[in-house]
Coordinates of C-alpha atoms and ligand atoms in Angstrom, one line a residue:
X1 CA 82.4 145.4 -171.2
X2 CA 79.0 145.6 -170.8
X3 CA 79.6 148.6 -167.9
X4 CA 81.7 150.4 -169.9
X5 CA 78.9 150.6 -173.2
X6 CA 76.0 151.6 -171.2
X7 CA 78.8 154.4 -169.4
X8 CA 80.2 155.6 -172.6
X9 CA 76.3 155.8 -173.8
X10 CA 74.9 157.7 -170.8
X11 CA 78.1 159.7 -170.9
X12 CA 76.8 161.0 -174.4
X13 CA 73.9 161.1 -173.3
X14 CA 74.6 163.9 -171.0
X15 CA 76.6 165.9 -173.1
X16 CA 73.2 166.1 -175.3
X17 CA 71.1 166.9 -171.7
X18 CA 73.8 170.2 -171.6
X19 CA 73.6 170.5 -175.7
X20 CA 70.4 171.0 -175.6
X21 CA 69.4 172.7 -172.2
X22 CA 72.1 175.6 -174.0
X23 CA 69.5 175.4 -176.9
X24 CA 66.5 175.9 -174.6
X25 CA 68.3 178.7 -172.9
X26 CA 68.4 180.5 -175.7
X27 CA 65.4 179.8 -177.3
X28 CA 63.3 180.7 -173.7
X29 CA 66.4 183.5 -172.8
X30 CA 67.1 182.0 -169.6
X31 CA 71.0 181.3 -168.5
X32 CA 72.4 178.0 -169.4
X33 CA 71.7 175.1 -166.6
X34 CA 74.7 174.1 -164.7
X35 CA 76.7 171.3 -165.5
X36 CA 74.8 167.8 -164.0
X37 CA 77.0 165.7 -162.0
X38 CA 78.6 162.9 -163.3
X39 CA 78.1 160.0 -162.6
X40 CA 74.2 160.8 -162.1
X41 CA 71.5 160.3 -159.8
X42 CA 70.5 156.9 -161.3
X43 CA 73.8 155.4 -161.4
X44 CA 75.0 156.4 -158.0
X45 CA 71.2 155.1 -157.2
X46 CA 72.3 151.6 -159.2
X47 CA 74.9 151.6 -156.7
X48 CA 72.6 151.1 -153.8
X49 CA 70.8 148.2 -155.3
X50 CA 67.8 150.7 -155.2
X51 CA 65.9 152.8 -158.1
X52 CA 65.6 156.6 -158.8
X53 CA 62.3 157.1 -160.5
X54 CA 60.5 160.6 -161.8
X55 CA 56.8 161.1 -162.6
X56 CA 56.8 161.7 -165.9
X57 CA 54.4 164.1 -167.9
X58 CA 53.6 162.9 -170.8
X59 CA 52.9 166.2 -173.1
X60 CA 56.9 166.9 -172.0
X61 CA 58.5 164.1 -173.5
X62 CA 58.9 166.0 -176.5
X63 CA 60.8 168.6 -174.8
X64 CA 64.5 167.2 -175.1
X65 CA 65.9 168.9 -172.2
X66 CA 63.0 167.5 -170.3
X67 CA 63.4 163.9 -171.6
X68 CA 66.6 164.2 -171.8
X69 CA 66.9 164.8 -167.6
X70 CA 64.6 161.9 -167.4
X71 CA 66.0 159.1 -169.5
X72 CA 70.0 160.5 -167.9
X73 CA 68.9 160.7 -164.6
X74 CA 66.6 158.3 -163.5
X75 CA 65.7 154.6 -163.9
X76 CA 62.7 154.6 -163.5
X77 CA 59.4 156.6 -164.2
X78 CA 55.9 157.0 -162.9
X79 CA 53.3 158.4 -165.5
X80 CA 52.1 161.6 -163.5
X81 CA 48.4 161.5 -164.9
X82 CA 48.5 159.1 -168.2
X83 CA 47.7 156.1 -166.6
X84 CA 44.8 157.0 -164.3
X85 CA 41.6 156.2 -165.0
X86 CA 40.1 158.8 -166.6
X87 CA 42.8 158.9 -169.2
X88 CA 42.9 154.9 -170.2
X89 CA 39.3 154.7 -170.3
X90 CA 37.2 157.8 -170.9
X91 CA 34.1 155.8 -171.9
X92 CA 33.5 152.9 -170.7
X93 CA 35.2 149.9 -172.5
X94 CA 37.0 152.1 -174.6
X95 CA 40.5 152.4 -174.0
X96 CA 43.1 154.8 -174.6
X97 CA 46.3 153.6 -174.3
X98 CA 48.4 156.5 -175.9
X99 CA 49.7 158.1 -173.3
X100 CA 51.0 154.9 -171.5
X101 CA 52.2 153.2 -174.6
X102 CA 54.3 156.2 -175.1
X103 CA 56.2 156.0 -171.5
X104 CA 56.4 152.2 -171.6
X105 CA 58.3 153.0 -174.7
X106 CA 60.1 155.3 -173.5
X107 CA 61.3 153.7 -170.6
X108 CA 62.5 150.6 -172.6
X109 CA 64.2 152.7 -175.1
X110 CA 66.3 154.2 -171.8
X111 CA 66.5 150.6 -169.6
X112 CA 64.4 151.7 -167.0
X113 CA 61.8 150.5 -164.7
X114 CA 58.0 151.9 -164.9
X115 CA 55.7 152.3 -161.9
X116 CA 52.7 152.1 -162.7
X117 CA 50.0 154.7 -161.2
X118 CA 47.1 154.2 -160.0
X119 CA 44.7 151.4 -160.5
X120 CA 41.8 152.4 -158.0
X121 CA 41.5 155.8 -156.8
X122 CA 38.8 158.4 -155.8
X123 CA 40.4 160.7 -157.7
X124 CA 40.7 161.4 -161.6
X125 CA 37.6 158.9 -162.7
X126 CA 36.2 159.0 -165.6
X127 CA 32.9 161.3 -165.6
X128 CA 31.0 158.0 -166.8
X129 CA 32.3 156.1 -164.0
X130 CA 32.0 159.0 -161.2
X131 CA 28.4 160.2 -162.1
X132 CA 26.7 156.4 -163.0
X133 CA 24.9 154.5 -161.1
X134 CA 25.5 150.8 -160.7
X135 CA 24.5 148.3 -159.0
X136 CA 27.1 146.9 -156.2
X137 CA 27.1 143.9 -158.1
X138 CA 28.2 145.7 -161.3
X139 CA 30.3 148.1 -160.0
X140 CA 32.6 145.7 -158.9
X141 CA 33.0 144.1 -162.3
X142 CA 33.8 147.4 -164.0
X143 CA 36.7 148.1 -161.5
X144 CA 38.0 144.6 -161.8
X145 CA 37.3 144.4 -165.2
X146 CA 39.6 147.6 -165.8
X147 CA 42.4 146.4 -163.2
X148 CA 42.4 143.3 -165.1
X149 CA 42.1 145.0 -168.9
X150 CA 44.7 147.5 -167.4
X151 CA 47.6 145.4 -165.6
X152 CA 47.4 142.6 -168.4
X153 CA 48.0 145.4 -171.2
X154 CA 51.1 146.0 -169.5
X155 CA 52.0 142.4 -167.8
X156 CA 55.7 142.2 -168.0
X157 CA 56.1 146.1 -168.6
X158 CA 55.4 147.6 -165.4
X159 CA 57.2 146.1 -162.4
X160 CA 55.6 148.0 -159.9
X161 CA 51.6 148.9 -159.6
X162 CA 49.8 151.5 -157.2
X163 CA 46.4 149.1 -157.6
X164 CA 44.9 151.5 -154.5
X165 CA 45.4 154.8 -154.1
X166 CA 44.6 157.4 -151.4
X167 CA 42.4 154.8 -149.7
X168 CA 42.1 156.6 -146.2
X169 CA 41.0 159.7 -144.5
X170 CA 43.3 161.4 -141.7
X171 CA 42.3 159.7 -138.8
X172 CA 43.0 156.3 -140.1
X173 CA 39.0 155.1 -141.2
X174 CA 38.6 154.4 -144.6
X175 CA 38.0 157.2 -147.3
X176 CA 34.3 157.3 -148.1
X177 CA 35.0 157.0 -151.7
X178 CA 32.7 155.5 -154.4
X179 CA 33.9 151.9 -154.0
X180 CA 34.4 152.0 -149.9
X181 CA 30.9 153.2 -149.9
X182 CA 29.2 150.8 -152.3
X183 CA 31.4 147.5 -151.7
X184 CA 33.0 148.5 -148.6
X185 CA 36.4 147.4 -147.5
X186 CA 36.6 144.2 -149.8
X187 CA 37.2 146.4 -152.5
X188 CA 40.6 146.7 -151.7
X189 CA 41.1 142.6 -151.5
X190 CA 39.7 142.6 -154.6
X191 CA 41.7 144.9 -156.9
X192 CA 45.1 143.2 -155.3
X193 CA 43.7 139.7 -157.0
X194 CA 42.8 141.2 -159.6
X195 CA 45.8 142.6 -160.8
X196 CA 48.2 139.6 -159.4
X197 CA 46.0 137.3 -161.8
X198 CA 46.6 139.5 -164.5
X199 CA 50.1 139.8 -163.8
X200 CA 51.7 137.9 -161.7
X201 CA 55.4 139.3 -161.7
X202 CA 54.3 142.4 -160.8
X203 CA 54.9 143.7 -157.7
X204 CA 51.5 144.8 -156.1
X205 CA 51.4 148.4 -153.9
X206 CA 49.1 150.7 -151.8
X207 CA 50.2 154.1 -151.9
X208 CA 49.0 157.1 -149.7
X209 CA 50.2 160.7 -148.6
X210 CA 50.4 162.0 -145.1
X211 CA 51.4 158.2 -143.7
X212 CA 54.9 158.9 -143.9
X213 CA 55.2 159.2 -140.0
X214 CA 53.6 156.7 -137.3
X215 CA 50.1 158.7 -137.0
X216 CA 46.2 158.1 -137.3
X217 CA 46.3 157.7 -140.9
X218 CA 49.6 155.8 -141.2
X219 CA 48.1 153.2 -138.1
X220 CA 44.9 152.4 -140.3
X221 CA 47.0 151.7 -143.1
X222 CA 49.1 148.9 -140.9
X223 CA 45.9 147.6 -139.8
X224 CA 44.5 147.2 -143.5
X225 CA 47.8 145.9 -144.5
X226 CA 48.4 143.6 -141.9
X227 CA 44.9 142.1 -142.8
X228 CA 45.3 141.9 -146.1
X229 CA 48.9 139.8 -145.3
X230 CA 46.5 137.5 -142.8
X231 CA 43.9 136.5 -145.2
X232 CA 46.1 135.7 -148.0
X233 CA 45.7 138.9 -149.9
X234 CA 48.2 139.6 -152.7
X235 CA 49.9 142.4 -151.8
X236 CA 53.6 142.9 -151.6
X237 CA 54.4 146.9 -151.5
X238 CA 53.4 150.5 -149.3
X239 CA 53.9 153.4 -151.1
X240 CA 54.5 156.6 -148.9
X241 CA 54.1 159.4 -151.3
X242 CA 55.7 162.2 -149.1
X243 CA 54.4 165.5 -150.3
X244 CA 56.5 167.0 -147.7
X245 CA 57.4 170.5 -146.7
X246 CA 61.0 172.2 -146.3
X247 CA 61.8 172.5 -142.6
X248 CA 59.4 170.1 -141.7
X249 CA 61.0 166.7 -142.6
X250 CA 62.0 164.3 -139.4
X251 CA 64.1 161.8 -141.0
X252 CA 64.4 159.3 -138.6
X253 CA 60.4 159.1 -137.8
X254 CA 60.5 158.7 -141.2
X255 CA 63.2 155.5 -141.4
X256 CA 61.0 154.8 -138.2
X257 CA 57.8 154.1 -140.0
X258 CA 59.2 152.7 -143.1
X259 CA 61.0 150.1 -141.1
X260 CA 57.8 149.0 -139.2
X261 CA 55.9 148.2 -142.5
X262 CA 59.1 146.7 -143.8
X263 CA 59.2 144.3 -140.8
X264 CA 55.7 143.1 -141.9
X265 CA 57.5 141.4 -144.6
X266 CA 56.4 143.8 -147.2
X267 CA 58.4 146.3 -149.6
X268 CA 58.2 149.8 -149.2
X269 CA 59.3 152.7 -151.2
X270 CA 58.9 156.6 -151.5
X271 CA 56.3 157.1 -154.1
X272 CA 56.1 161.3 -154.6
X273 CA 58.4 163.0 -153.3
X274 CA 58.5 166.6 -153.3
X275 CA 58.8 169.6 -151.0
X276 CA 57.8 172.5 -150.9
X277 CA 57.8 175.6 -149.7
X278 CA 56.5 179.1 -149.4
X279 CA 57.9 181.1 -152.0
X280 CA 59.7 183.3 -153.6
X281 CA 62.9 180.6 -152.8
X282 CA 66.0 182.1 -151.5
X283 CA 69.3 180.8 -151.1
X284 CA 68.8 179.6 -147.1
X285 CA 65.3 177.8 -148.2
X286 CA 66.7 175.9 -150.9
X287 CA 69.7 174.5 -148.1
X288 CA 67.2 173.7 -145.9
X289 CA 65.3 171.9 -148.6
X290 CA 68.6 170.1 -149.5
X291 CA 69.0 168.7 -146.3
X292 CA 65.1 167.4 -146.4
X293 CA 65.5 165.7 -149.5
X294 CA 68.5 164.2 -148.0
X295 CA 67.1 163.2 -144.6
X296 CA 64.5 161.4 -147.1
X297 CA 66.5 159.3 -148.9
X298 CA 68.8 158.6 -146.1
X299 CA 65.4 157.0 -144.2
X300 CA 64.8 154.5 -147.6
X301 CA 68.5 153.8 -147.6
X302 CA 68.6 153.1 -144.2
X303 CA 65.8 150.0 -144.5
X304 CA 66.7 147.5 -146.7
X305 CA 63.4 146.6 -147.8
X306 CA 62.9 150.2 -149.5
X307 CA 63.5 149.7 -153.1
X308 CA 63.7 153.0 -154.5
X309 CA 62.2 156.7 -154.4
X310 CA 60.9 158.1 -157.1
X311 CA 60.5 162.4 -157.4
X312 CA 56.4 164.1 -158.4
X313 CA 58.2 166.1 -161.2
X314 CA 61.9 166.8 -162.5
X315 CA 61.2 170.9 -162.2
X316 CA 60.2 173.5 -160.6
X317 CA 58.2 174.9 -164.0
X318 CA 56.6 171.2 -164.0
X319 CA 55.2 170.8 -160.5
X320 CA 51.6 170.6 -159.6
X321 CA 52.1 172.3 -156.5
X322 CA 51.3 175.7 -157.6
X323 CA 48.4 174.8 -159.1
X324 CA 47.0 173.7 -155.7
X325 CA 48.8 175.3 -152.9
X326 CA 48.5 178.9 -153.4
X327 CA 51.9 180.9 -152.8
X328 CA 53.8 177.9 -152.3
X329 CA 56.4 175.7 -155.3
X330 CA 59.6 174.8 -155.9
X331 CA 59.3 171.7 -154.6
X332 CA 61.7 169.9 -157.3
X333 CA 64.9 168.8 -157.7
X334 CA 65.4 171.3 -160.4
X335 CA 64.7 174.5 -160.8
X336 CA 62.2 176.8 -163.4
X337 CA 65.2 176.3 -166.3
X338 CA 66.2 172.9 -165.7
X339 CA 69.2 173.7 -163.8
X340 CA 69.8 171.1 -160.7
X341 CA 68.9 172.4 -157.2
X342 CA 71.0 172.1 -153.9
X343 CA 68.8 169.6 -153.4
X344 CA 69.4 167.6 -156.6
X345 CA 73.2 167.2 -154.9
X346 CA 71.7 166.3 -151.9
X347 CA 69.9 163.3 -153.3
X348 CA 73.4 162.3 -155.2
X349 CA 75.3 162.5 -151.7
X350 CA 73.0 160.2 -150.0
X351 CA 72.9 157.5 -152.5
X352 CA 76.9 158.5 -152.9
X353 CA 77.2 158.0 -148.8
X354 CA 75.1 154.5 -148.9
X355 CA 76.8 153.1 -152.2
X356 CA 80.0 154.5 -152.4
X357 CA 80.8 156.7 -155.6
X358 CA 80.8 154.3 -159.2
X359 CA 83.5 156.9 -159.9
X360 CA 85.1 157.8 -163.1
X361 CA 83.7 155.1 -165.8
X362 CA 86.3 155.8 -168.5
X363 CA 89.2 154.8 -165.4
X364 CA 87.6 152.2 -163.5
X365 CA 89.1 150.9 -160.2
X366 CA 91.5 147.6 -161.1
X367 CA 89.1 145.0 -160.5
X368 CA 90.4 143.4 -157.3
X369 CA 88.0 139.8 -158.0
X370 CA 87.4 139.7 -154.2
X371 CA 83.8 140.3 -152.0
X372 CA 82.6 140.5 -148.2
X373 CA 79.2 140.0 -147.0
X374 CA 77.4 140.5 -143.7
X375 CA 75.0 138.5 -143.4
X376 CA 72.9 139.8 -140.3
X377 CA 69.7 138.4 -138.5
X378 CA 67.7 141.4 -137.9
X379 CA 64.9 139.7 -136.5
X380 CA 64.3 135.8 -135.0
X381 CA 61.5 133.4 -133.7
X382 CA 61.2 130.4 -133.3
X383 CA 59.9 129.2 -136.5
X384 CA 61.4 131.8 -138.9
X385 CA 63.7 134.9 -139.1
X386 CA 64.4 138.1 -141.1
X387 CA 67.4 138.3 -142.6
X388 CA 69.5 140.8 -144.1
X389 CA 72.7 140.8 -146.2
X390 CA 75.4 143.0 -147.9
X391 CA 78.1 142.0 -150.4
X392 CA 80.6 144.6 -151.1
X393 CA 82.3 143.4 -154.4
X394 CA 85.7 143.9 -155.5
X395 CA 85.2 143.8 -159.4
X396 CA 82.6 145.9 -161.3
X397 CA 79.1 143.8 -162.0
X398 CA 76.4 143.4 -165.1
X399 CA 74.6 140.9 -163.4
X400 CA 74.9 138.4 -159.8
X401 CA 74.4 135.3 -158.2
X402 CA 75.3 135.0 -154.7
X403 CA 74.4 131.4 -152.9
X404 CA 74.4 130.6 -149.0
X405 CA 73.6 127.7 -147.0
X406 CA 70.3 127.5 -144.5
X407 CA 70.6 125.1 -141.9
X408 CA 68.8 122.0 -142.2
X409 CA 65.0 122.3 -142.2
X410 CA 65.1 125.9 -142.6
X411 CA 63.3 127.6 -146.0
X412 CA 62.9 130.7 -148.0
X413 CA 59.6 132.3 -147.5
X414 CA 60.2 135.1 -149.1
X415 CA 62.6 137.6 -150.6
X416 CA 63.3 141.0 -152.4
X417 CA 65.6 143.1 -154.4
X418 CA 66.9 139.8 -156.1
X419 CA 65.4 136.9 -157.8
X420 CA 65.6 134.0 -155.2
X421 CA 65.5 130.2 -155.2
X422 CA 66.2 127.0 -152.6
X423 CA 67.6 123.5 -154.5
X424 CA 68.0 121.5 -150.5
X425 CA 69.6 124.0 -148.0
X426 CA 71.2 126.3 -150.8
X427 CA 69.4 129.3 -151.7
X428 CA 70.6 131.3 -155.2
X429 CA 69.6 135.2 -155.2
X430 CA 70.0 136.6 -158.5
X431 CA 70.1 140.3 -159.2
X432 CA 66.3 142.1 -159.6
X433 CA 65.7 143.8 -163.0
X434 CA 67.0 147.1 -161.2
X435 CA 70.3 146.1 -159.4
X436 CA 72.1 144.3 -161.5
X437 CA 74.6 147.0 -162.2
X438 CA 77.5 147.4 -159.7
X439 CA 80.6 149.6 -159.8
X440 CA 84.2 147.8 -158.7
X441 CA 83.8 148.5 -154.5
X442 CA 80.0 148.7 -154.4
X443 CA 77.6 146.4 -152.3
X444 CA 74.3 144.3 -153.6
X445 CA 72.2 144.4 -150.7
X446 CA 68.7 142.0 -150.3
X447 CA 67.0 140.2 -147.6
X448 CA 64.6 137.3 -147.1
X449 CA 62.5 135.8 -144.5
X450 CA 62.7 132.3 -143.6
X451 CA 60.2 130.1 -141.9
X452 CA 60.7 126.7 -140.5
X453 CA 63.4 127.7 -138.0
X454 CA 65.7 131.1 -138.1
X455 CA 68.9 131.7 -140.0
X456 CA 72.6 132.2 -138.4
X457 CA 74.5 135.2 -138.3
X458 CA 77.0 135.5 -140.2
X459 CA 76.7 132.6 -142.6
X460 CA 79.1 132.5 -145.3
X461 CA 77.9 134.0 -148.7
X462 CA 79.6 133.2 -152.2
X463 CA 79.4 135.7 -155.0
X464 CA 79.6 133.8 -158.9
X465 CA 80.7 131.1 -156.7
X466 CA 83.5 132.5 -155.2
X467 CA 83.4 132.4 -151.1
X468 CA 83.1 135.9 -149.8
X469 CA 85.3 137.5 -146.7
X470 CA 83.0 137.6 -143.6
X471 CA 82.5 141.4 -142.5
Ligands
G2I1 O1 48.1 165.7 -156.2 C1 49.5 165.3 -156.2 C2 49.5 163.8 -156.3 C3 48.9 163.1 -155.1 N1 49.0 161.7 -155.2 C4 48.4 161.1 -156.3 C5 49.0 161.7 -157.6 O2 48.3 161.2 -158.7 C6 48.8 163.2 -157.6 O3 49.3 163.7 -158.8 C7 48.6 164.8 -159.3 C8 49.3 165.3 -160.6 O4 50.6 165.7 -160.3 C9 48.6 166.5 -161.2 O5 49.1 166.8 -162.5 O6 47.3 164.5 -159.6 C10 46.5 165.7 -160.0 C11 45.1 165.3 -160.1 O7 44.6 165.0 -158.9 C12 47.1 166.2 -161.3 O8 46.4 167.3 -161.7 C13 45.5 167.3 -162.8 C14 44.9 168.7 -162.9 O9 44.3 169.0 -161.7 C15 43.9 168.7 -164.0 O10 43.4 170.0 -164.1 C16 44.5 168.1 -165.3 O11 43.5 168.0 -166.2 O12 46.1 166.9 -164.0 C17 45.2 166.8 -165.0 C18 45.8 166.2 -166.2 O13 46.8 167.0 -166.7

């Protein structure tokens, strides 16, 4: 029932998103945008069990073919400068929360996820902040003070926060930014506890650009992180913004790299995605930059630790890249008039290919009540294991529970893209915030780590506690 609302809702939705965009064409004398797909991007994305997220600009969401394309599209949003430092606190102490209120909002008002960007960065400070001088002592209290002022504001709000950004140069040492240079490395540790103690649900990230393949840069980040995981720190997320450019996108160095942070026990997801390229666009560059995007999303979808990707920018008329690299744009999924790109379909097909289609909503498939799982090892030692499974379910979802058995001994350490918890050797995942949504014929996927012993292949999984096929 619950499947069919939120369809019929998002199917009126859309017919506003074309309303509107025809109002825009004529108002800006630009032809009408094409027709968006149906179903879209976010709930062929829901199908996967993984998120489709935009950055958002905030002086935009008063555009309704802009917000419109954001709340249809995507289920999640990144504020794309609003909740950087220099814009929550432009004098020291005194907050301005406008901006982020306003997305937070917005995104509850539209049942989607926010991302929260960026906690700690060299970039975007506050001129009070970048031209002061502190001690070391203070210094470190003004950047936990705002982490902890910042992430509790929002505790419960924002699943998902970038608490360090951009914290390395290109060979892999660490950036020589105000904080490196003043507290050195431990200012990293400290931010992640400081924002887990102001929020505890949330999940904790470190985002960069140019780590996207097994490099320099991307090496130093394992290191850090791989630290950070020894000593305890709080972390639980790598962010790999991939600012990417069309013909230069190798997608399976990409899964590649992805995979080896996800085997580290942490969640990783594609942060910014956009590419670009030399312009003016033509017909064969925006193919090519169709099959980037794809090869993109088909590296996230292939690891089942990557929870989502989220886009820098809806449009081509919104991008930053312009601004910065001269000549070169178009880096979106759609174009200068809001109409969807090559590369908008591209996105759709991949989540299409790795979820199968939720079809027509108004003519759903007959609920057949049945489910398989695979429940696959991926990874074994002697006292623990990485586990991954898939349910395919018969019968459309608005919510799961799927329960297994370890053997005897054996215990959760840790899980993701569901809510999970042991009572003896049964362990109960519940869906995450973001996939709890299934069509008739798609698949739940999550995955834990066990210590204690490993898990066996193939155990039997039970969906709302019926016992699922094997295979
Ligand atoms: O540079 C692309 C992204 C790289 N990773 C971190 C992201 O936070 C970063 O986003 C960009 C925004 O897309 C831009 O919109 O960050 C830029 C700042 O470093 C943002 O640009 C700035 C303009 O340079 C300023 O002139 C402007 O005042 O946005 C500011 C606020 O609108």
């Amino acid at each position: 029932m619950r499947q069919h609302r939120v369809s019929t809702v998002r199917r009126l939705a859309r017919a506003t998103v074309a309303a509107s965009a025809a109002a825009a064409a004529l108002a800006f004398g630009f032809s009408a945008p094409s027709q968006a797909a149906d179903p879209s991007l976010r709930e062929v994305a829901e199908s996967t069990g993984r998120f489709i997220g935009t950055a958002v600009n905030d002086g935009l969401l008063s555009n309704g073919t802009y917000s419109d394309i954001v709340s249809t599209e995507f289920d999640s949003v990144t504020a794309e400068n609003a909740m950087k430092w220099e814009a929550v606190e432009p004098q020291r102490g005194q907050y301005n929360w406008a901006g982020g209120d306003r997305l937070v909002q917005f995104a509850q008002d539209n049942d989607q996820l926010v991302y929260g960007h960026t906690l700690v960065w060299h970039s975007q400070m506050p001129g009070w902040l970048q031209n002061g001088s502190f001690s070391n002592n203070e210094l470190r209290q003004i950047m936990t003070d705002h982490v902890t002022t910042q992430v509790s504001r929002y505790k419960g709000q924002v699943q998902r926060w970038d608490v360090v950004n951009e914290a390395f140069n290109e060979d892999g040492s660490l950036r020589q930014s105000k904080f490196y240079q003043q507290l050195g490395a431990s200012y990293i540790a400290d931010s992640f506890r400081a924002a887990r103690a102001a929020d505890p649900d949330a999940k904790l990230f470190i985002n960069d650009y140019n780590t996207e393949l097994d490099n320099a840069k991307s090496d130093g980040l394992y290191r850090l992180v791989s630290d950070l995981l020894a000593q305890g720190v709080p972390i639980d997320g790598v962010g790999f913004q991939n600012h990417l450019i069309v013909g230069n996108v190798n997608g399976p160095a990409i899964r590649q790299n992805l995979q080896r942070f996800a085997d580290l026990g942490l969640e990783v997801a594609v942060t910014e995605l956009d590419i670009r390229m030399q312009m003016p666009s033509d017909s064969s560059k925006l193919q090519q930059q169709a099959r980037d995007y794809r090869a993109v999303a088909d590296a996230c979808l292939a690891v089942s630790r990557c929870s989502g990707i989220t886009v820098w920018g809806v449009s081509d008329r919104d991008s930053w890249v312009p601004d910065v690299f001269e000549g070169q744009g178009a880096a979106c999924p759609w174009d200068e008039n809001y109409r969807p790109k090559p590369a908008y379909d591209a996105l759709r097909d991949a989540f299409v290919a790795a979820g199968g289609d939720p079809g027509d909503p108004d003519d759903p498939e007959p609920p057949t009540g049945d489910c398989s799982a695979v429940f696959n090892v991926s990874n074994r030692w002697d006292t623990g294991s990485v586990v991954s499974v898939t349910v395919r379910t018969g019968q459309a979802l608005s919510g799961w529970r799927a329960q297994f058995d370890l053997p005897a001994g054996v215990s959760l350490a840790n899980g993701w893209n569901g809510s999970f918890s042991q009572s003896g050797s049964t362990v109960t995942v519940a869906n995450a915030a973001y996939n709890g949504t299934v069509p008739a014929g798609g698949t739940i996927s999550f995955g834990f780590q066990t210590s204690g012993g490993a898990a066996q292949d193939g155990t039997r999984v039970s969906l709302g506690g019926q016992e699922c096929a094997a295979g």
